[in-house]
Rosetta silent file (secondary structure, phi, psi, omega in degrees, C-alpha in Angstrom):
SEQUENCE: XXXXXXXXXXXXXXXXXXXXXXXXXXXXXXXXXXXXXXXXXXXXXXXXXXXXXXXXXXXXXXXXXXXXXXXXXXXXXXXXXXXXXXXXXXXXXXXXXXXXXXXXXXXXXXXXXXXXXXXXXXXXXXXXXXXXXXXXXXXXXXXXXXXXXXXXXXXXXXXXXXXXXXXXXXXXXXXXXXXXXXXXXXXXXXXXXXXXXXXXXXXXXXXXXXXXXXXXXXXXXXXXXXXXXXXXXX
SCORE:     score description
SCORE:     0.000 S_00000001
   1 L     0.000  120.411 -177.076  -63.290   20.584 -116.501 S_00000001
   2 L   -83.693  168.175 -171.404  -64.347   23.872 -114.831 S_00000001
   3 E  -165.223  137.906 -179.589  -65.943   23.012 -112.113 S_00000001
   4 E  -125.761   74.427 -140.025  -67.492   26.301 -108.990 S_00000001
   5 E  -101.530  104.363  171.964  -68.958   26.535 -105.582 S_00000001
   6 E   -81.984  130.542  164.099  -71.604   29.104 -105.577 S_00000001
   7 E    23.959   72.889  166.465  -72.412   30.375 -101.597 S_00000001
   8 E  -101.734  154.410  160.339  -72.123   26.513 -100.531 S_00000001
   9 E  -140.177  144.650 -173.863  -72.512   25.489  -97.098 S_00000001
  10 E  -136.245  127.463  174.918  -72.021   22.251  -95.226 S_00000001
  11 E  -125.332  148.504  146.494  -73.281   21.580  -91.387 S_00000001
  12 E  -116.721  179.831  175.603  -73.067   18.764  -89.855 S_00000001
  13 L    73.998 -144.657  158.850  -74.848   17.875  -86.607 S_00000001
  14 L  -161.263  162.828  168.439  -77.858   19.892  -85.316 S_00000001
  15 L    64.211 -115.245 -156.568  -78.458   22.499  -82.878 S_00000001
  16 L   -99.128   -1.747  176.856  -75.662   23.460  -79.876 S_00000001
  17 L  -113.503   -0.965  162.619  -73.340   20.175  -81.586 S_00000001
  18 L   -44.360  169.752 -171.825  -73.546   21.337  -84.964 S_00000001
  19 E  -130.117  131.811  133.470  -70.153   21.603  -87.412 S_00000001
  20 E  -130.557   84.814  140.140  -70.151   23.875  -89.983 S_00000001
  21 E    30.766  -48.368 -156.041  -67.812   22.302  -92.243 S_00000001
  22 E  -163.817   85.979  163.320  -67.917   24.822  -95.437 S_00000001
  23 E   -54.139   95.209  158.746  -69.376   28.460  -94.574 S_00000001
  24 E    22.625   71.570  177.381  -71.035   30.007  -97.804 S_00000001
  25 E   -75.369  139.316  136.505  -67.743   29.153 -100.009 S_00000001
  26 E   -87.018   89.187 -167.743  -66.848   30.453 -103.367 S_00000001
  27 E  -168.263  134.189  175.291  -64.937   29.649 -105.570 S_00000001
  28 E  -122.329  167.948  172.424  -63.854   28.438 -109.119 S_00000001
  29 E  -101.748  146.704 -151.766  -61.596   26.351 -110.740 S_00000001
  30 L  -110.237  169.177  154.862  -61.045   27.068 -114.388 S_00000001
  31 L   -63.902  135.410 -141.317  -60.194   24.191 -116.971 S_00000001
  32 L    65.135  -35.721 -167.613  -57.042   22.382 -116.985 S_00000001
  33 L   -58.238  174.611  142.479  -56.289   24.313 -114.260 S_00000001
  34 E  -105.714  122.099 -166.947  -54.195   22.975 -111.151 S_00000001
  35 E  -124.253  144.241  156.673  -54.992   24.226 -108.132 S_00000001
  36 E   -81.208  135.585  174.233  -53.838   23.434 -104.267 S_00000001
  37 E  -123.921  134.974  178.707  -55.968   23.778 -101.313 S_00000001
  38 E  -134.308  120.942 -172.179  -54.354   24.666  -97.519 S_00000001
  39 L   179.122  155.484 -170.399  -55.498   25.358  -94.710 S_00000001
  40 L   -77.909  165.293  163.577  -54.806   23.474  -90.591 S_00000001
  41 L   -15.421  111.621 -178.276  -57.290   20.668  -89.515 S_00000001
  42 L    96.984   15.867 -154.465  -60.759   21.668  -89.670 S_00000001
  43 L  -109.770    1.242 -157.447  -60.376   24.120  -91.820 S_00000001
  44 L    93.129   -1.273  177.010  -62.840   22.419  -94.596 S_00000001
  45 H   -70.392  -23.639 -167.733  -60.259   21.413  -97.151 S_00000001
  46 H   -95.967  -34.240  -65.514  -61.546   17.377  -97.267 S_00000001
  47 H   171.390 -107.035  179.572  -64.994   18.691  -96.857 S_00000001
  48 H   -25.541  -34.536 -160.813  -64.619   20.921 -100.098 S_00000001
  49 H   -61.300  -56.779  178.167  -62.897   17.859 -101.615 S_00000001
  50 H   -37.510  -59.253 -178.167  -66.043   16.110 -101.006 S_00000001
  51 H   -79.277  -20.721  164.519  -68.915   18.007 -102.276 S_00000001
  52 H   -80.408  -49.749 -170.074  -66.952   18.316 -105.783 S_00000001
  53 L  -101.111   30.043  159.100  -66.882   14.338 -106.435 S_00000001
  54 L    55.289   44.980  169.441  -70.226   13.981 -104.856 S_00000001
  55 L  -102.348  -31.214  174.506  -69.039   12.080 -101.502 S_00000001
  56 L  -147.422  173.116 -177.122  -71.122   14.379  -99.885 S_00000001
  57 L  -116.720  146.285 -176.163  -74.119   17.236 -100.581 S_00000001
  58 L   -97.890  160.812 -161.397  -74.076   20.450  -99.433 S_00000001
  59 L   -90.973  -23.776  164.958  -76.973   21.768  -97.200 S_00000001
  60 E  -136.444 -171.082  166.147  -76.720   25.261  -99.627 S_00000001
  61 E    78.111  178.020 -149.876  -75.216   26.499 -102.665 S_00000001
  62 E  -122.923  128.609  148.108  -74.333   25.419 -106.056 S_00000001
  63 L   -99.429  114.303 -164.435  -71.416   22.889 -107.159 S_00000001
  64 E   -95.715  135.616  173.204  -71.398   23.838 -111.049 S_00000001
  65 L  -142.767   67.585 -178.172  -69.173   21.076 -112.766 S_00000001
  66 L    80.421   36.112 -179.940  -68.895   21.307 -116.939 S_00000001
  67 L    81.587  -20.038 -177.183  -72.226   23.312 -116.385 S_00000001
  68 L  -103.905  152.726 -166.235  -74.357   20.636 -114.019 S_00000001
  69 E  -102.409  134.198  179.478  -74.685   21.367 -110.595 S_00000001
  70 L   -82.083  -23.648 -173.248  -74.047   18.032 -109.125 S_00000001
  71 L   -68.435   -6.255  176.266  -75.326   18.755 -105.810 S_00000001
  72 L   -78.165  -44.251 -153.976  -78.749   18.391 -107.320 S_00000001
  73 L   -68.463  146.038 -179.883  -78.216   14.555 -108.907 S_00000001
  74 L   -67.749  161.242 -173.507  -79.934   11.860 -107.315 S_00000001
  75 H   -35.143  -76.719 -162.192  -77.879    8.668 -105.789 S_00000001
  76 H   -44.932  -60.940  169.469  -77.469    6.690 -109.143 S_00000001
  77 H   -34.557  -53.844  167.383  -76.557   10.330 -111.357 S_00000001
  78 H   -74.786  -32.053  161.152  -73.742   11.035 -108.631 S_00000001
  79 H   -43.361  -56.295 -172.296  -72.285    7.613 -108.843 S_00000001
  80 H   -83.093    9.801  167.833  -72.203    7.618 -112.805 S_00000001
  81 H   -99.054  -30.482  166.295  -70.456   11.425 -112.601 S_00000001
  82 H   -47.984  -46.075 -176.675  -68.016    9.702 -109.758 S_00000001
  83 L   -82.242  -52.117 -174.842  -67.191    6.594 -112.109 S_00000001
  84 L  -100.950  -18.130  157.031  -66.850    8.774 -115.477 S_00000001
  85 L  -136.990    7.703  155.195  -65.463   12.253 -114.460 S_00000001
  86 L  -112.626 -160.255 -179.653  -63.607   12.143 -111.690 S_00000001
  87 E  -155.300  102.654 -174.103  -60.467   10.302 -110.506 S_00000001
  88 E   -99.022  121.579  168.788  -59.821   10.101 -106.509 S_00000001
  89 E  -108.046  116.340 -174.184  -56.319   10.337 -105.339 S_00000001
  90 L  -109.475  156.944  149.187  -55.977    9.167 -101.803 S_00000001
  91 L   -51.665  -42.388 -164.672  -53.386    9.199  -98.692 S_00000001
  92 L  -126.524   52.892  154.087  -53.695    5.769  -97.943 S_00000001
  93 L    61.458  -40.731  167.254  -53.822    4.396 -101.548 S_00000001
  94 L    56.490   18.983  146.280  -56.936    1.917 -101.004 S_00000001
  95 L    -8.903   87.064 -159.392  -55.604   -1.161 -102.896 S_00000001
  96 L   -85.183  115.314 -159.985  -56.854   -4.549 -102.979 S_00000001
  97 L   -93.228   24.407  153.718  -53.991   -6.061 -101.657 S_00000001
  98 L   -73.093  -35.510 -149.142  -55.449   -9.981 -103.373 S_00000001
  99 L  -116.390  123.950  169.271  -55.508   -8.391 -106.811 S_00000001
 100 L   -53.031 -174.682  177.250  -52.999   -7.533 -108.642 S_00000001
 101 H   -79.396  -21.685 -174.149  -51.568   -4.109 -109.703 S_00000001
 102 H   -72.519  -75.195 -167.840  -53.132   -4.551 -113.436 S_00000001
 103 H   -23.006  -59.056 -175.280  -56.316   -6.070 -111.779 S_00000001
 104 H   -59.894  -24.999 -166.436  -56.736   -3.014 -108.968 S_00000001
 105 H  -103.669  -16.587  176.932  -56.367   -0.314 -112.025 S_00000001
 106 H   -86.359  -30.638 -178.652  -58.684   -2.427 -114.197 S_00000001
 107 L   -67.620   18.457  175.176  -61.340   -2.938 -111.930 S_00000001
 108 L  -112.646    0.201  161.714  -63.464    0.308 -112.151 S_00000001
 109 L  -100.290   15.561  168.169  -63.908   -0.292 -115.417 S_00000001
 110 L   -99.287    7.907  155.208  -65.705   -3.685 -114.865 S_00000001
 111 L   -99.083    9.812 -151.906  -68.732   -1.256 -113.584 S_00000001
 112 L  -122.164  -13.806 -164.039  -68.632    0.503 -116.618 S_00000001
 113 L    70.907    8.385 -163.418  -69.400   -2.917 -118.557 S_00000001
 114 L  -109.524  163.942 -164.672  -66.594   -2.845 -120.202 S_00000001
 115 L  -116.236  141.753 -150.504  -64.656   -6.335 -121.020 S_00000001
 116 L   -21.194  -28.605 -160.598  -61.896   -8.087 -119.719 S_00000001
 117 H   -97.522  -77.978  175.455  -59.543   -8.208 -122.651 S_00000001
 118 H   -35.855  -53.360  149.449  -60.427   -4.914 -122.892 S_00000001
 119 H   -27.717  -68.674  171.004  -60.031   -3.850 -119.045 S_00000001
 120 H   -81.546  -15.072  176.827  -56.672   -5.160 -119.139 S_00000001
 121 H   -72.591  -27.549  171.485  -55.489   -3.638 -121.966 S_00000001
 122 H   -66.759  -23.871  178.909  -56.407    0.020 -121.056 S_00000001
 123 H   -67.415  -51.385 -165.391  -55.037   -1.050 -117.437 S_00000001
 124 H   -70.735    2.029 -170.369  -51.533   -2.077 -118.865 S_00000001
 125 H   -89.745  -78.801  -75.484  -51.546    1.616 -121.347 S_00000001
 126 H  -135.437  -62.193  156.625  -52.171    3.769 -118.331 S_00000001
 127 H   -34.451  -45.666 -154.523  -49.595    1.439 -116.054 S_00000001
 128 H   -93.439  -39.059  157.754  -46.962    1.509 -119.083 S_00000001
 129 H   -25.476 -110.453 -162.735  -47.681    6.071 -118.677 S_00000001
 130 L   -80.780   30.208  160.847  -46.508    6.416 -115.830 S_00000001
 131 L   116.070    5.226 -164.524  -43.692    3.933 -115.287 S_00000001
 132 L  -117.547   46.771  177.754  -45.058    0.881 -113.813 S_00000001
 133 L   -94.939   16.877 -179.606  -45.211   -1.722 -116.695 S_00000001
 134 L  -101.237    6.870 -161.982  -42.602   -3.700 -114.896 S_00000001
 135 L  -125.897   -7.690 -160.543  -45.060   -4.065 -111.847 S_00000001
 136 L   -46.301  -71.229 -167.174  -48.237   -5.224 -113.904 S_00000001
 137 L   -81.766   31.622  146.016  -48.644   -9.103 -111.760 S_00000001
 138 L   -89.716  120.052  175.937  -47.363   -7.430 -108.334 S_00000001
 139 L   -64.454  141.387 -165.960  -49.362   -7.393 -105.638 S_00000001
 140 H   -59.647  -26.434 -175.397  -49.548   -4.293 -103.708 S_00000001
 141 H   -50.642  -52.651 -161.329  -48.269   -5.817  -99.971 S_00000001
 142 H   -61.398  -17.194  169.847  -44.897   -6.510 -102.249 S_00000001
 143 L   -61.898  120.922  148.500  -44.991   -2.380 -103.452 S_00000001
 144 L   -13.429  162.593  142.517  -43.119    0.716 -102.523 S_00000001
 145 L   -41.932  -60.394  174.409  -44.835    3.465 -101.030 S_00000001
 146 L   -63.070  -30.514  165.191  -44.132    5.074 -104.183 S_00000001
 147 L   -60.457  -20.489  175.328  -45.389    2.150 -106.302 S_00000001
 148 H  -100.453  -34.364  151.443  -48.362    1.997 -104.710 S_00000001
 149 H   -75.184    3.025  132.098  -49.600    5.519 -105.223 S_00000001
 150 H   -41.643  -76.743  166.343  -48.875    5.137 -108.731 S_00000001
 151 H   -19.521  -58.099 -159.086  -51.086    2.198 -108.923 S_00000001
 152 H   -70.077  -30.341 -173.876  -53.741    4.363 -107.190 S_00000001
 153 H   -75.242  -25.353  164.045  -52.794    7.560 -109.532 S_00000001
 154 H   -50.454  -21.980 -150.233  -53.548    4.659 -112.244 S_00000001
 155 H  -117.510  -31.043  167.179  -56.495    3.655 -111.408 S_00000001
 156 L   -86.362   15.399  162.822  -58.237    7.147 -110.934 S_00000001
 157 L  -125.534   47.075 -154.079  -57.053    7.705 -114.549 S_00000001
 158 L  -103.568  -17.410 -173.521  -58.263    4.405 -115.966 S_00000001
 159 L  -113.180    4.430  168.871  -61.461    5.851 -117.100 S_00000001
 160 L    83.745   42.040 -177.816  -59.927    9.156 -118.888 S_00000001
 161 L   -67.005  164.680  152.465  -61.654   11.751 -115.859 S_00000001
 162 L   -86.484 -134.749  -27.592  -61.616   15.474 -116.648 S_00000001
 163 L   171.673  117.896 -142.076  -61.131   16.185 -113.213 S_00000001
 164 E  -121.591  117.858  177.198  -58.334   14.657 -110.913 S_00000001
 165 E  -117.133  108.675  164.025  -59.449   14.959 -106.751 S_00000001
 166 E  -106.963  123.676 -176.287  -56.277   14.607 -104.506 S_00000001
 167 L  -107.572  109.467  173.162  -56.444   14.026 -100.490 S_00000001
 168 L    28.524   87.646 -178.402  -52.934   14.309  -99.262 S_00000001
 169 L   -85.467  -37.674  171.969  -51.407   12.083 -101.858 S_00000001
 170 L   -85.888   15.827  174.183  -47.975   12.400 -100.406 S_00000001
 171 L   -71.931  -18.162  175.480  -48.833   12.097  -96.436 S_00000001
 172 L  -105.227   21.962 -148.317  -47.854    8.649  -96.529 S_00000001
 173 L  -147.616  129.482 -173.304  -45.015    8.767  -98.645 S_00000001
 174 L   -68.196 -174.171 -167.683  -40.932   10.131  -97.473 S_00000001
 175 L   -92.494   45.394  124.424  -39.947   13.487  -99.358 S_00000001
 176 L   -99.432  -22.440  157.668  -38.132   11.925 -102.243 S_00000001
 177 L   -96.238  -50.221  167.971  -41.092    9.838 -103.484 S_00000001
 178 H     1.395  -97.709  170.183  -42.943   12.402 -102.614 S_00000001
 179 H   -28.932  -39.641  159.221  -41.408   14.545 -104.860 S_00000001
 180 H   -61.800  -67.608  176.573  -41.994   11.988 -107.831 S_00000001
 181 H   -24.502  -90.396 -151.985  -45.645   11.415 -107.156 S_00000001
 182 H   -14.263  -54.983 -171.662  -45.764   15.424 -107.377 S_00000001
 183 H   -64.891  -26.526 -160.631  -43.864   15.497 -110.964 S_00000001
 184 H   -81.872  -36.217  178.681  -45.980   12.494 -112.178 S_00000001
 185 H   -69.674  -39.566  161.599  -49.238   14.700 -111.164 S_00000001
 186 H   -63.995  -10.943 -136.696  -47.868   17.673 -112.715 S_00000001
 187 H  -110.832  -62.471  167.348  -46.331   16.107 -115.607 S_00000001
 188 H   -34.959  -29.680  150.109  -50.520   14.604 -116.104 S_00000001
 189 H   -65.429  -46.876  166.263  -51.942   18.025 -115.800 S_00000001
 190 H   -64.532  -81.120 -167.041  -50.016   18.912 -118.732 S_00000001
 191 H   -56.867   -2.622  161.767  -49.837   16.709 -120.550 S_00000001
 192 H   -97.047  -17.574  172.766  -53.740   15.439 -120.413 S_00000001
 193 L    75.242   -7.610  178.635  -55.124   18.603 -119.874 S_00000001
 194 L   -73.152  147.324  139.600  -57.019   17.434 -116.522 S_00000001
 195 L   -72.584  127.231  170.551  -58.228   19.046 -113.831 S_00000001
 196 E  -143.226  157.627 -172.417  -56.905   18.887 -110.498 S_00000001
 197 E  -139.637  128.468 -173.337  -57.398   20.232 -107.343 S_00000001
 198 E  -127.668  137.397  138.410  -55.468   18.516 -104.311 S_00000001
 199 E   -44.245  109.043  176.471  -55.347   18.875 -100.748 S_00000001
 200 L  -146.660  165.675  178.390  -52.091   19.327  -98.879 S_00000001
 201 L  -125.937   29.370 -167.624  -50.845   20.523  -95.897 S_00000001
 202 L  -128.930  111.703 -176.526  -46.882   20.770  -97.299 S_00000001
 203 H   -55.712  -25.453  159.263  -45.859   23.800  -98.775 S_00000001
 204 H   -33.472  -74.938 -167.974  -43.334   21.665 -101.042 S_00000001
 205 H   -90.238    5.471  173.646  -46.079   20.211 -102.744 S_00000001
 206 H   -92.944   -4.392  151.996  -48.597   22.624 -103.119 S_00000001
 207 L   -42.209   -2.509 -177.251  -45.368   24.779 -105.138 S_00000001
 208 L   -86.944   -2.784 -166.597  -46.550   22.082 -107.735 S_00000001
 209 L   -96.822  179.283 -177.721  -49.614   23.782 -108.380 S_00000001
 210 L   -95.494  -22.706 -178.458  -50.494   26.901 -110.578 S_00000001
 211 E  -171.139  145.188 -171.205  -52.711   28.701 -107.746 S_00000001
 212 E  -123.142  135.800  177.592  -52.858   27.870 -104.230 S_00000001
 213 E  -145.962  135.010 -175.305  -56.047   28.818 -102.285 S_00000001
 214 E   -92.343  122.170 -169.288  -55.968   28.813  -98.515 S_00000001
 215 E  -118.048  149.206  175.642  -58.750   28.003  -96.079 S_00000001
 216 E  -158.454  133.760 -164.771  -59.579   28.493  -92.359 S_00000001
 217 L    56.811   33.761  175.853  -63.095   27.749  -90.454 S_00000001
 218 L   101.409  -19.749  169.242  -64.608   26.552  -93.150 S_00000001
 219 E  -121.359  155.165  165.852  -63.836   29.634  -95.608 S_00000001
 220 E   -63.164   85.906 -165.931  -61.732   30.726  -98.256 S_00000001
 221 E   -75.441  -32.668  177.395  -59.015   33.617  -97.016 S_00000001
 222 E  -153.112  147.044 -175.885  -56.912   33.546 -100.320 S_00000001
 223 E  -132.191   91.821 -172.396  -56.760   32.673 -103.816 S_00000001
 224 L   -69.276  145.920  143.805  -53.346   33.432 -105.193 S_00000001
 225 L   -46.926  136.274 -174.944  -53.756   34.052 -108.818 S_00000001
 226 L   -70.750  175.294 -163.836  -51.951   31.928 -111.006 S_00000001
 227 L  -136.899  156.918  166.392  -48.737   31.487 -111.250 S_00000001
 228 L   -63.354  151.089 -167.265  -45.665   30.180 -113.102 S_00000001
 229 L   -92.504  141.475  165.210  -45.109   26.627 -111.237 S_00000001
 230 L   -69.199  -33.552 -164.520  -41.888   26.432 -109.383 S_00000001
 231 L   -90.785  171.673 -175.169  -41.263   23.145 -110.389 S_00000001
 232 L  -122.021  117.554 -174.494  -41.358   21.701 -114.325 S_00000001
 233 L   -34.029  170.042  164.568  -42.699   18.183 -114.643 S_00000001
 234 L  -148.501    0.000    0.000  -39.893   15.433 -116.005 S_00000001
């Protein structure tokens, strides 16, 4: 899903305590592509994350997404583009740790209307993908690290998104699951064709991406061109 940030800007605050968050950014992502975003604290990478899956609106500018600029859609419009084209990959996995692991990957598709028999079956396909059909009735307190940001990489792909938004997926995770997540995200860009664009602030894993784009105060300083990835999915 291409998806573009025409001249956006994001303040927060007012007056002599304003933030501003995103300085009149640019920049696109093409389809299929994978891209990393870097930059220290503050720099606007979460903040950029944001105004692409319609967590927040920018105060200017355009976010162009498969041609609609989402910063335009009203409450309800940005929910049902939230629910049906993206897929949020988080640091601290955001589980319902009552519910099982089928249950947590099924349940965004009980806003969708769609029904239980159904629910679980697409939950246990998507689980059985990437590696976890041994895990279907475990509850997450009983999960790896690594097991649990499966789950969560399950569950943003439960509804089939174009366009895969990662916030430090590996900050909670040592560098050998790490390093799995990573392949399992790459190995899903290929083979699925989505887009994703992730946040990191570890040069390890943004080598997983295809173009790297670096940020500081709020702007873009570089946009490497793609690249061959070092690593190859398994």
């Amino acid at each position: 899903m291409a998806t573009s940030l025409e001249s956006v800007t994001r303040v927060y605050g007012q007056g002599s305590s304003s933030v501003k968050a995103l300085a009149d950014v640019s920049l696109r992502v093409g389809d299929a592509e994978f891209v990393a975003v870097m930059g220290p604290s503050g720099s606007g990478k979460s903040t950029l994350l944001n105004v692409i899956g319609a967590l927040d609106r920018p105060n200017r500018g355009r976010v162009v997404v498969d041609g609609q600029d989402i910063a335009r859609l009203d409450a309800r419009a940005a929910a049902r583009y939230r629910r049906r084209s993206v897929g949020f990959i988080f640091q601290s996995f955001n589980l319902l740790p009552r519910l099982t692991v089928l249950e947590n990957v099924a349940l965004p598709l009980m806003f969708e209307g769609v029904g239980q028999r159904e629910r679980i079956r697409r939950a246990a396909a998507v689980l059985t993908e990437i590696g976890m059909a041994d895990r279907l009735g475990h509850r997450p307190p009983t999960l790896s690290g690594g097991e649990k940001q499966r789950a969560a990489i399950a569950r943003a792909l439960i509804a089939n998104p174009d366009l895969l938004l990662a916030d430090e997926p590996t900050g909670n995770l040592d560098s050998n699951t790490a390093t799995t997540v990573m392949r399992l995200i790459a190995d899903l860009n290929r083979s699925r064709g989505q887009t994703v664009l992730l946040i990191t602030h570890d040069l390890q894993v943004a080598s997983y991406a295809r173009r790297v784009v670096r940020m500081r105060d709020g702007r873009v300083i570089d946009g490497e061109s793609e690249k061959e990835g070092v690593h190859e999915a398994v």
